[in-house]
């Protein structure tokens, strides 16, 4: 078999299938392979008119059908299945070939795989792909890592099939080894926070106004015409106005209130702890999902725990809606600010030269967190590529400050009325913490020195000190 395909996809579940179709629709000859040949055959039978496909039953034939340097995209389940495919592929490849993992891999696995394949003279490209099934087919946001050399060959193809915003591809080179998958992980963490904040806004409107799901859906649809315009706000409006065919009830009311997760949010939080970056909004969103699934604990809590809460009386409906809108916007800014802080910290830790403005730019289209205000984030990093805090950019400082009174009213009202708002509340606490002149961490550090001789620094002179707490309480330089 002569090598005629310009790119190959192995793993033809929905995402792999749609990505292969996307390549074909853009004029590329696409080699396709799946462990079960029936899926390969069905893709050609059902979507052969999308373009030129070269189906193969064996991995050897699949590899042989590719032009050099070969570009192989792996679209299988993360973890062991990905390693198994790589192990099968590597003996069939030659120096300079490119292996692309476009699944949701954990970035340490990508770092390991990149190092292992480099020993064989192969390029391994860990690539984040966001946008779900529709994005994979019609244009996702793509976050490739790996070597600059591999991007020189692979990048133009990925940019071609990616989403476009104002003619700009939602794809760019992220950085070496695990950088692409790391950025996708943080993207998903921000997605967790964004979804939780939207859910809390819905709950506040429901509890505070007694409004129906459809009425709240109309509010979200209106919000989607302004600064909050985003894919997640758009689909929220749609979901809330959807009626269950079987019961005639609002669809959201017949869905069990237990949110699941696949692990990327958890990875993001674990890494935030490892790096010492306070991604509190993402953490609370992840824990909120865990709490929703804590069935025995929730049953016990409902039966035993008093609320001692007020009856919520909203006197001005429109003013309350506007307060929730402003609180949602401010909290979303905090979630993104924390996520970009995490990217900066990881770049320093792992030696990745990540352009945060470019990340905001490629998230503007195709991906789940695509939103109008990502343009503002892009502009902020264009003004200052080394911006230490997104909230400190003049635009976001002004935008959040203007909504601060509303944000405080919403969080205080929720607390008084017994409505849980973990993401709204933690985001406001972070805002107040990061702007505070002095934090009670001084007392924490003094306590640590008392029980563990962990030392402390002083505000009035250089050096590190310890007080003899169990002795004469004299201070000595450590």
GROMACS .gro file of C-alpha atoms in nm:
model
  478
    1UNK     CA    1   0.000   0.000   0.000
    2UNK     CA    2   0.150   0.334  -0.100
    3UNK     CA    3   0.139   0.616   0.152
    4UNK     CA    4  -0.125   0.859   0.028
    5UNK     CA    5  -0.302   0.982   0.342
    6UNK     CA    6  -0.186   1.313   0.487
    7UNK     CA    7  -0.309   1.239   0.837
    8UNK     CA    8  -0.447   0.939   1.021
    9UNK     CA    9  -0.695   0.885   1.305
   10UNK     CA   10  -0.703   0.568   1.513
   11UNK     CA   11  -0.994   0.533   1.753
   12UNK     CA   12  -1.329   0.602   1.588
   13UNK     CA   13  -1.569   0.658   1.875
   14UNK     CA   14  -1.774   0.976   1.837
   15UNK     CA   15  -1.490   1.226   1.891
   16UNK     CA   16  -1.242   1.039   1.670
   17UNK     CA   17  -1.503   0.982   1.403
   18UNK     CA   18  -1.597   1.350   1.392
   19UNK     CA   19  -1.236   1.466   1.393
   20UNK     CA   20  -1.161   1.235   1.096
   21UNK     CA   21  -1.462   1.376   0.912
   22UNK     CA   22  -1.344   1.730   0.989
   23UNK     CA   23  -1.003   1.656   0.834
   24UNK     CA   24  -1.171   1.505   0.527
   25UNK     CA   25  -1.408   1.798   0.486
   26UNK     CA   26  -1.105   2.027   0.473
   27UNK     CA   27  -0.962   1.839   0.178
   28UNK     CA   28  -0.718   1.606   0.353
   29UNK     CA   29  -0.690   1.239   0.267
   30UNK     CA   30  -0.750   1.068   0.601
   31UNK     CA   31  -0.629   0.724   0.704
   32UNK     CA   32  -0.873   0.569   0.951
   33UNK     CA   33  -0.841   0.273   1.186
   34UNK     CA   34  -1.029   0.127   1.478
   35UNK     CA   35  -0.977  -0.185   1.688
   36UNK     CA   36  -1.317  -0.299   1.566
   37UNK     CA   37  -1.313  -0.278   1.186
   38UNK     CA   38  -1.693  -0.247   1.180
   39UNK     CA   39  -1.664   0.113   1.306
   40UNK     CA   40  -1.414   0.192   1.031
   41UNK     CA   41  -1.648   0.048   0.769
   42UNK     CA   42  -1.949   0.234   0.906
   43UNK     CA   43  -1.765   0.567   0.891
   44UNK     CA   44  -1.693   0.518   0.521
   45UNK     CA   45  -2.045   0.389   0.452
   46UNK     CA   46  -2.223   0.671   0.633
   47UNK     CA   47  -1.990   0.966   0.569
   48UNK     CA   48  -1.776   0.870   0.271
   49UNK     CA   49  -1.902   1.177   0.088
   50UNK     CA   50  -1.726   1.402   0.342
   51UNK     CA   51  -1.398   1.343   0.158
   52UNK     CA   52  -1.124   1.091   0.096
   53UNK     CA   53  -1.082   0.817   0.355
   54UNK     CA   54  -0.827   0.534   0.348
   55UNK     CA   55  -0.965   0.260   0.576
   56UNK     CA   56  -0.736  -0.006   0.723
   57UNK     CA   57  -0.817  -0.317   0.921
   58UNK     CA   58  -0.470  -0.359   1.073
   59UNK     CA   59  -0.245  -0.106   1.245
   60UNK     CA   60   0.038  -0.200   1.007
   61UNK     CA   61  -0.172  -0.117   0.700
   62UNK     CA   62  -0.293   0.202   0.866
   63UNK     CA   63   0.063   0.322   0.924
   64UNK     CA   64   0.170   0.218   0.574
   65UNK     CA   65  -0.111   0.426   0.421
   66UNK     CA   66   0.035   0.750   0.559
   67UNK     CA   67   0.270   0.994   0.388
   68UNK     CA   68   0.604   1.068   0.558
   69UNK     CA   69   0.651   1.217   0.807
   70UNK     CA   70   0.351   1.026   0.932
   71UNK     CA   71   0.096   1.212   1.143
   72UNK     CA   72  -0.110   0.977   1.359
   73UNK     CA   73  -0.389   1.109   1.582
   74UNK     CA   74  -0.486   0.879   1.870
   75UNK     CA   75  -0.847   0.917   1.987
   76UNK     CA   76  -0.895   0.645   2.248
   77UNK     CA   77  -0.971   0.644   2.620
   78UNK     CA   78  -0.704   0.812   2.835
   79UNK     CA   79  -0.468   0.605   3.047
   80UNK     CA   80  -0.396   0.240   2.973
   81UNK     CA   81  -0.577   0.226   2.636
   82UNK     CA   82  -0.367   0.517   2.507
   83UNK     CA   83  -0.045   0.348   2.621
   84UNK     CA   84  -0.154   0.025   2.450
   85UNK     CA   85  -0.209   0.202   2.118
   86UNK     CA   86   0.126   0.381   2.147
   87UNK     CA   87   0.301   0.051   2.218
   88UNK     CA   88   0.143  -0.097   1.906
   89UNK     CA   89   0.230   0.205   1.693
   90UNK     CA   90   0.590   0.275   1.785
   91UNK     CA   91   0.751  -0.035   1.623
   92UNK     CA   92   0.576   0.056   1.295
   93UNK     CA   93   0.693   0.419   1.283
   94UNK     CA   94   1.016   0.578   1.162
   95UNK     CA   95   1.229   0.865   1.285
   96UNK     CA   96   1.058   1.201   1.247
   97UNK     CA   97   0.702   1.064   1.252
   98UNK     CA   98   0.449   1.244   1.471
   99UNK     CA   99   0.213   1.081   1.722
  100UNK     CA  100  -0.072   1.302   1.844
  101UNK     CA  101  -0.271   1.219   2.159
  102UNK     CA  102  -0.587   1.427   2.124
  103UNK     CA  103  -0.766   1.273   2.421
  104UNK     CA  104  -0.808   1.408   2.773
  105UNK     CA  105  -0.475   1.276   2.901
  106UNK     CA  106  -0.332   1.375   3.237
  107UNK     CA  107  -0.036   1.600   3.158
  108UNK     CA  108   0.222   1.398   3.363
  109UNK     CA  109   0.139   1.101   3.136
  110UNK     CA  110   0.205   1.323   2.836
  111UNK     CA  111   0.543   1.432   2.975
  112UNK     CA  112   0.633   1.064   3.026
  113UNK     CA  113   0.518   0.959   2.680
  114UNK     CA  114   0.693   1.249   2.507
  115UNK     CA  115   1.024   1.154   2.671
  116UNK     CA  116   0.981   0.785   2.582
  117UNK     CA  117   0.900   0.849   2.216
  118UNK     CA  118   1.184   1.100   2.182
  119UNK     CA  119   1.423   0.809   2.248
  120UNK     CA  120   1.282   0.646   1.931
  121UNK     CA  121   1.329   0.966   1.730
  122UNK     CA  122   0.954   1.028   1.729
  123UNK     CA  123   0.760   1.345   1.805
  124UNK     CA  124   0.482   1.308   2.061
  125UNK     CA  125   0.225   1.585   2.060
  126UNK     CA  126  -0.014   1.600   2.359
  127UNK     CA  127  -0.305   1.800   2.224
  128UNK     CA  128  -0.603   1.942   2.408
  129UNK     CA  129  -0.921   1.944   2.197
  130UNK     CA  130  -1.229   2.125   2.326
  131UNK     CA  131  -1.574   2.160   2.182
  132UNK     CA  132  -1.727   1.818   2.230
  133UNK     CA  133  -1.875   1.618   1.943
  134UNK     CA  134  -1.996   1.924   1.753
  135UNK     CA  135  -1.662   2.103   1.789
  136UNK     CA  136  -1.466   1.799   1.670
  137UNK     CA  137  -1.677   1.795   1.353
  138UNK     CA  138  -1.725   2.165   1.282
  139UNK     CA  139  -1.417   2.328   1.436
  140UNK     CA  140  -1.280   2.281   1.787
  141UNK     CA  141  -1.038   2.481   1.996
  142UNK     CA  142  -0.706   2.298   1.972
  143UNK     CA  143  -0.415   2.319   2.220
  144UNK     CA  144  -0.110   2.127   2.090
  145UNK     CA  145   0.211   2.079   2.285
  146UNK     CA  146   0.526   1.897   2.177
  147UNK     CA  147   0.825   2.026   1.981
  148UNK     CA  148   0.823   2.340   1.765
  149UNK     CA  149   0.942   2.117   1.478
  150UNK     CA  150   0.636   1.895   1.506
  151UNK     CA  151   0.410   2.201   1.507
  152UNK     CA  152   0.574   2.333   1.192
  153UNK     CA  153   0.450   2.019   1.014
  154UNK     CA  154   0.127   1.948   1.203
  155UNK     CA  155   0.018   2.299   1.299
  156UNK     CA  156  -0.112   2.417   0.960
  157UNK     CA  157  -0.346   2.116   0.941
  158UNK     CA  158  -0.477   2.168   1.296
  159UNK     CA  159  -0.522   2.541   1.239
  160UNK     CA  160  -0.713   2.462   0.920
  161UNK     CA  161  -0.971   2.241   1.093
  162UNK     CA  162  -1.002   2.454   1.410
  163UNK     CA  163  -1.276   2.704   1.484
  164UNK     CA  164  -1.217   3.057   1.352
  165UNK     CA  165  -1.301   3.386   1.522
  166UNK     CA  166  -1.262   3.699   1.310
  167UNK     CA  167  -1.061   3.483   1.070
  168UNK     CA  168  -0.813   3.379   1.340
  169UNK     CA  169  -0.771   3.003   1.403
  170UNK     CA  170  -0.855   2.881   1.752
  171UNK     CA  171  -0.533   2.681   1.756
  172UNK     CA  172  -0.176   2.774   1.844
  173UNK     CA  173   0.142   2.610   1.966
  174UNK     CA  174   0.123   2.597   2.347
  175UNK     CA  175   0.462   2.471   2.464
  176UNK     CA  176   0.684   2.166   2.508
  177UNK     CA  177   0.589   1.813   2.624
  178UNK     CA  178   0.280   1.830   2.851
  179UNK     CA  179   0.192   2.199   2.803
  180UNK     CA  180  -0.099   2.137   2.565
  181UNK     CA  181  -0.271   1.886   2.788
  182UNK     CA  182  -0.202   2.102   3.093
  183UNK     CA  183  -0.376   2.402   2.938
  184UNK     CA  184  -0.669   2.181   2.836
  185UNK     CA  185  -0.689   2.056   3.196
  186UNK     CA  186  -0.709   2.413   3.329
  187UNK     CA  187  -0.964   2.495   3.058
  188UNK     CA  188  -1.179   2.212   3.195
  189UNK     CA  189  -1.127   2.335   3.551
  190UNK     CA  190  -1.250   2.681   3.450
  191UNK     CA  191  -1.541   2.507   3.279
  192UNK     CA  192  -1.632   2.340   3.611
  193UNK     CA  193  -1.631   2.680   3.784
  194UNK     CA  194  -1.828   2.848   3.506
  195UNK     CA  195  -2.096   2.578   3.511
  196UNK     CA  196  -2.126   2.586   3.891
  197UNK     CA  197  -2.156   2.966   3.894
  198UNK     CA  198  -2.431   2.951   3.632
  199UNK     CA  199  -2.610   2.682   3.834
  200UNK     CA  200  -2.587   2.896   4.148
  201UNK     CA  201  -2.726   3.197   3.959
  202UNK     CA  202  -3.018   2.981   3.845
  203UNK     CA  203  -3.079   2.862   4.202
  204UNK     CA  204  -3.067   3.217   4.338
  205UNK     CA  205  -3.326   3.332   4.084
  206UNK     CA  206  -3.546   3.033   4.159
  207UNK     CA  207  -3.523   3.069   4.537
  208UNK     CA  208  -3.533   3.448   4.547
  209UNK     CA  209  -3.802   3.510   4.288
  210UNK     CA  210  -3.997   3.184   4.293
  211UNK     CA  211  -3.961   3.198   3.914
  212UNK     CA  212  -4.022   2.900   3.689
  213UNK     CA  213  -3.742   2.733   3.497
  214UNK     CA  214  -3.879   2.874   3.171
  215UNK     CA  215  -3.888   3.228   3.313
  216UNK     CA  216  -3.527   3.193   3.429
  217UNK     CA  217  -3.438   3.056   3.086
  218UNK     CA  218  -3.570   3.379   2.937
  219UNK     CA  219  -3.351   3.577   3.179
  220UNK     CA  220  -3.045   3.380   3.070
  221UNK     CA  221  -3.134   3.434   2.705
  222UNK     CA  222  -3.140   3.808   2.773
  223UNK     CA  223  -2.807   3.790   2.956
  224UNK     CA  224  -2.662   3.616   2.652
  225UNK     CA  225  -2.702   3.938   2.453
  226UNK     CA  226  -2.460   4.130   2.678
  227UNK     CA  227  -2.126   4.091   2.856
  228UNK     CA  228  -2.217   3.740   2.971
  229UNK     CA  229  -2.261   3.613   2.614
  230UNK     CA  230  -2.114   3.263   2.600
  231UNK     CA  231  -2.183   2.909   2.487
  232UNK     CA  232  -2.264   2.798   2.843
  233UNK     CA  233  -2.512   3.082   2.902
  234UNK     CA  234  -2.671   3.007   2.564
  235UNK     CA  235  -2.723   2.637   2.634
  236UNK     CA  236  -2.844   2.714   2.988
  237UNK     CA  237  -3.125   2.928   2.845
  238UNK     CA  238  -3.212   2.642   2.610
  239UNK     CA  239  -3.206   2.373   2.881
  240UNK     CA  240  -3.419   2.577   3.122
  241UNK     CA  241  -3.689   2.636   2.861
  242UNK     CA  242  -3.700   2.269   2.758
  243UNK     CA  243  -4.008   2.068   2.866
  244UNK     CA  244  -3.995   1.695   2.943
  245UNK     CA  245  -4.213   1.511   2.692
  246UNK     CA  246  -4.319   1.236   2.935
  247UNK     CA  247  -4.430   1.450   3.229
  248UNK     CA  248  -4.489   1.795   3.084
  249UNK     CA  249  -4.266   1.933   3.358
  250UNK     CA  250  -3.961   2.155   3.315
  251UNK     CA  251  -3.681   1.924   3.202
  252UNK     CA  252  -3.443   2.053   3.470
  253UNK     CA  253  -3.692   1.946   3.738
  254UNK     CA  254  -3.692   1.582   3.633
  255UNK     CA  255  -3.311   1.552   3.623
  256UNK     CA  256  -3.158   1.399   3.938
  257UNK     CA  257  -2.957   1.663   4.126
  258UNK     CA  258  -2.632   1.465   4.132
  259UNK     CA  259  -2.361   1.602   3.900
  260UNK     CA  260  -2.094   1.364   3.780
  261UNK     CA  261  -1.736   1.428   3.666
  262UNK     CA  262  -1.469   1.256   3.459
  263UNK     CA  263  -1.169   1.377   3.659
  264UNK     CA  264  -1.022   1.680   3.482
  265UNK     CA  265  -1.161   1.920   3.743
  266UNK     CA  266  -1.014   1.703   4.017
  267UNK     CA  267  -0.676   1.701   3.839
  268UNK     CA  268  -0.687   2.079   3.815
  269UNK     CA  269  -0.752   2.117   4.187
  270UNK     CA  270  -0.482   1.864   4.279
  271UNK     CA  271  -0.232   2.051   4.062
  272UNK     CA  272  -0.338   2.383   4.212
  273UNK     CA  273  -0.251   2.241   4.553
  274UNK     CA  274   0.082   2.109   4.421
  275UNK     CA  275   0.171   2.452   4.280
  276UNK     CA  276   0.030   2.644   4.576
  277UNK     CA  277  -0.208   2.843   4.353
  278UNK     CA  278  -0.542   2.939   4.514
  279UNK     CA  279  -0.792   2.826   4.251
  280UNK     CA  280  -1.075   2.846   4.501
  281UNK     CA  281  -1.359   2.887   4.250
  282UNK     CA  282  -1.255   2.576   4.058
  283UNK     CA  283  -1.205   2.383   4.383
  284UNK     CA  284  -1.548   2.476   4.520
  285UNK     CA  285  -1.712   2.384   4.189
  286UNK     CA  286  -1.543   2.045   4.198
  287UNK     CA  287  -1.642   1.988   4.562
  288UNK     CA  288  -1.998   2.100   4.483
  289UNK     CA  289  -2.024   1.810   4.238
  290UNK     CA  290  -1.887   1.578   4.504
  291UNK     CA  291  -2.140   1.708   4.758
  292UNK     CA  292  -2.426   1.662   4.513
  293UNK     CA  293  -2.333   1.294   4.491
  294UNK     CA  294  -2.296   1.248   4.869
  295UNK     CA  295  -2.633   1.074   4.895
  296UNK     CA  296  -2.622   0.934   5.254
  297UNK     CA  297  -2.481   1.259   5.392
  298UNK     CA  298  -2.743   1.471   5.216
  299UNK     CA  299  -3.023   1.243   5.338
  300UNK     CA  300  -2.895   1.273   5.696
  301UNK     CA  301  -2.854   1.649   5.660
  302UNK     CA  302  -3.207   1.701   5.526
  303UNK     CA  303  -3.347   1.504   5.818
  304UNK     CA  304  -3.146   1.664   6.099
  305UNK     CA  305  -2.995   2.003   6.017
  306UNK     CA  306  -3.195   2.322   6.090
  307UNK     CA  307  -3.167   2.623   5.857
  308UNK     CA  308  -3.250   2.914   6.091
  309UNK     CA  309  -3.283   3.110   5.769
  310UNK     CA  310  -3.503   3.402   5.678
  311UNK     CA  311  -3.788   3.385   5.432
  312UNK     CA  312  -3.645   3.542   5.118
  313UNK     CA  313  -3.846   3.849   5.025
  314UNK     CA  314  -3.725   4.017   4.708
  315UNK     CA  315  -3.889   4.357   4.690
  316UNK     CA  316  -3.753   4.465   4.351
  317UNK     CA  317  -3.751   4.182   4.099
  318UNK     CA  318  -3.553   4.359   3.826
  319UNK     CA  319  -3.294   4.492   4.072
  320UNK     CA  320  -3.241   4.142   4.211
  321UNK     CA  321  -3.197   3.995   3.862
  322UNK     CA  322  -2.940   4.262   3.785
  323UNK     CA  323  -2.758   4.194   4.113
  324UNK     CA  324  -2.730   3.824   4.029
  325UNK     CA  325  -2.610   3.907   3.678
  326UNK     CA  326  -2.334   4.135   3.809
  327UNK     CA  327  -2.234   3.883   4.077
  328UNK     CA  328  -2.215   3.610   3.813
  329UNK     CA  329  -1.993   3.821   3.588
  330UNK     CA  330  -1.758   3.917   3.873
  331UNK     CA  331  -1.732   3.556   3.994
  332UNK     CA  332  -1.660   3.433   3.640
  333UNK     CA  333  -1.376   3.685   3.610
  334UNK     CA  334  -1.226   3.546   3.932
  335UNK     CA  335  -1.245   3.187   3.800
  336UNK     CA  336  -1.063   3.282   3.480
  337UNK     CA  337  -0.810   3.495   3.670
  338UNK     CA  338  -0.729   3.200   3.896
  339UNK     CA  339  -0.699   2.964   3.598
  340UNK     CA  340  -0.455   3.193   3.419
  341UNK     CA  341  -0.254   3.224   3.742
  342UNK     CA  342  -0.230   2.845   3.747
  343UNK     CA  343  -0.106   2.839   3.387
  344UNK     CA  344   0.161   3.098   3.470
  345UNK     CA  345   0.275   2.900   3.777
  346UNK     CA  346   0.295   2.574   3.581
  347UNK     CA  347   0.486   2.742   3.298
  348UNK     CA  348   0.746   2.855   3.551
  349UNK     CA  349   0.754   2.514   3.721
  350UNK     CA  350   0.786   2.304   3.404
  351UNK     CA  351   0.978   2.541   3.179
  352UNK     CA  352   0.691   2.608   2.939
  353UNK     CA  353   0.681   2.940   2.755
  354UNK     CA  354   0.303   2.976   2.745
  355UNK     CA  355   0.146   3.290   2.599
  356UNK     CA  356  -0.162   3.342   2.818
  357UNK     CA  357  -0.309   3.595   2.577
  358UNK     CA  358  -0.288   3.336   2.300
  359UNK     CA  359  -0.469   3.084   2.521
  360UNK     CA  360  -0.755   3.330   2.573
  361UNK     CA  361  -0.760   3.395   2.199
  362UNK     CA  362  -0.793   3.027   2.100
  363UNK     CA  363  -1.067   2.976   2.362
  364UNK     CA  364  -1.287   3.237   2.194
  365UNK     CA  365  -1.435   2.981   1.954
  366UNK     CA  366  -1.498   2.610   1.929
  367UNK     CA  367  -1.452   2.530   2.297
  368UNK     CA  368  -1.703   2.486   2.579
  369UNK     CA  369  -1.597   2.802   2.766
  370UNK     CA  370  -1.605   3.024   2.458
  371UNK     CA  371  -1.733   3.363   2.563
  372UNK     CA  372  -1.740   3.725   2.457
  373UNK     CA  373  -1.525   3.839   2.747
  374UNK     CA  374  -1.233   3.623   2.636
  375UNK     CA  375  -1.167   3.907   2.391
  376UNK     CA  376  -1.115   4.127   2.698
  377UNK     CA  377  -0.873   3.874   2.848
  378UNK     CA  378  -0.677   3.860   2.522
  379UNK     CA  379  -0.654   4.240   2.523
  380UNK     CA  380  -0.540   4.243   2.886
  381UNK     CA  381  -0.242   4.017   2.810
  382UNK     CA  382  -0.166   4.219   2.496
  383UNK     CA  383  -0.136   4.524   2.722
  384UNK     CA  384   0.088   4.334   2.965
  385UNK     CA  385   0.210   3.984   2.877
  386UNK     CA  386   0.346   3.943   3.232
  387UNK     CA  387   0.029   4.064   3.405
  388UNK     CA  388   0.057   3.918   3.758
  389UNK     CA  389  -0.319   3.922   3.823
  390UNK     CA  390  -0.594   3.940   3.561
  391UNK     CA  391  -0.818   4.120   3.811
  392UNK     CA  392  -0.558   4.399   3.825
  393UNK     CA  393  -0.598   4.480   3.454
  394UNK     CA  394  -0.777   4.818   3.435
  395UNK     CA  395  -1.074   4.681   3.240
  396UNK     CA  396  -1.141   4.398   3.484
  397UNK     CA  397  -1.069   4.613   3.789
  398UNK     CA  398  -1.338   4.857   3.674
  399UNK     CA  399  -1.581   4.586   3.563
  400UNK     CA  400  -1.563   4.394   3.890
  401UNK     CA  401  -1.563   4.709   4.105
  402UNK     CA  402  -1.884   4.830   3.942
  403UNK     CA  403  -2.053   4.500   4.031
  404UNK     CA  404  -1.902   4.467   4.378
  405UNK     CA  405  -2.199   4.604   4.579
  406UNK     CA  406  -2.433   4.368   4.392
  407UNK     CA  407  -2.194   4.077   4.448
  408UNK     CA  408  -2.188   4.144   4.822
  409UNK     CA  409  -2.567   4.175   4.839
  410UNK     CA  410  -2.615   3.844   4.658
  411UNK     CA  411  -2.368   3.649   4.874
  412UNK     CA  412  -2.503   3.802   5.196
  413UNK     CA  413  -2.862   3.737   5.088
  414UNK     CA  414  -2.785   3.377   5.003
  415UNK     CA  415  -2.621   3.322   5.342
  416UNK     CA  416  -2.912   3.485   5.529
  417UNK     CA  417  -3.165   3.278   5.340
  418UNK     CA  418  -2.984   2.944   5.357
  419UNK     CA  419  -2.909   2.910   4.985
  420UNK     CA  420  -2.569   2.746   4.920
  421UNK     CA  421  -2.346   2.949   4.688
  422UNK     CA  422  -1.999   2.794   4.733
  423UNK     CA  423  -1.855   2.929   4.408
  424UNK     CA  424  -2.005   3.281   4.440
  425UNK     CA  425  -1.897   3.303   4.803
  426UNK     CA  426  -1.545   3.165   4.761
  427UNK     CA  427  -1.487   3.392   4.461
  428UNK     CA  428  -1.581   3.698   4.666
  429UNK     CA  429  -1.362   3.578   4.955
  430UNK     CA  430  -1.071   3.538   4.712
  431UNK     CA  431  -1.131   3.889   4.577
  432UNK     CA  432  -1.126   4.031   4.931
  433UNK     CA  433  -0.822   3.823   5.020
  434UNK     CA  434  -0.613   3.923   4.722
  435UNK     CA  435  -0.691   4.294   4.772
  436UNK     CA  436  -0.643   4.294   5.153
  437UNK     CA  437  -0.374   4.518   5.302
  438UNK     CA  438  -0.294   4.253   5.564
  439UNK     CA  439  -0.414   3.896   5.612
  440UNK     CA  440  -0.450   3.687   5.931
  441UNK     CA  441  -0.180   3.460   5.789
  442UNK     CA  442   0.051   3.637   6.036
  443UNK     CA  443  -0.129   3.457   6.319
  444UNK     CA  444  -0.114   3.124   6.134
  445UNK     CA  445   0.261   3.160   6.092
  446UNK     CA  446   0.301   3.251   6.460
  447UNK     CA  447   0.102   2.940   6.555
  448UNK     CA  448   0.324   2.726   6.330
  449UNK     CA  449   0.633   2.860   6.500
  450UNK     CA  450   0.479   2.795   6.844
  451UNK     CA  451   0.398   2.426   6.795
  452UNK     CA  452   0.652   2.326   6.530
  453UNK     CA  453   0.939   2.577   6.536
  454UNK     CA  454   0.862   2.653   6.171
  455UNK     CA  455   1.008   3.009   6.204
  456UNK     CA  456   0.869   3.337   6.073
  457UNK     CA  457   0.976   3.659   5.909
  458UNK     CA  458   0.922   4.008   6.048
  459UNK     CA  459   0.779   4.319   5.889
  460UNK     CA  460   1.047   4.547   6.031
  461UNK     CA  461   1.376   4.375   5.946
  462UNK     CA  462   1.530   4.110   5.720
  463UNK     CA  463   1.590   3.752   5.825
  464UNK     CA  464   1.409   3.443   5.954
  465UNK     CA  465   1.333   3.406   6.327
  466UNK     CA  466   1.214   3.166   6.594
  467UNK     CA  467   1.076   3.238   6.941
  468UNK     CA  468   1.153   2.999   7.232
  469UNK     CA  469   0.785   2.955   7.319
  470UNK     CA  470   0.834   2.680   7.575
  471UNK     CA  471   1.129   2.858   7.736
  472UNK     CA  472   1.198   3.223   7.808
  473UNK     CA  473   1.032   3.341   7.487
  474UNK     CA  474   1.341   3.510   7.357
  475UNK     CA  475   1.369   3.552   6.983
  476UNK     CA  476   1.666   3.427   6.787
  477UNK     CA  477   1.755   3.445   6.421
  478UNK     CA  478   1.709   3.103   6.264
   0.00000   0.00000   0.00000
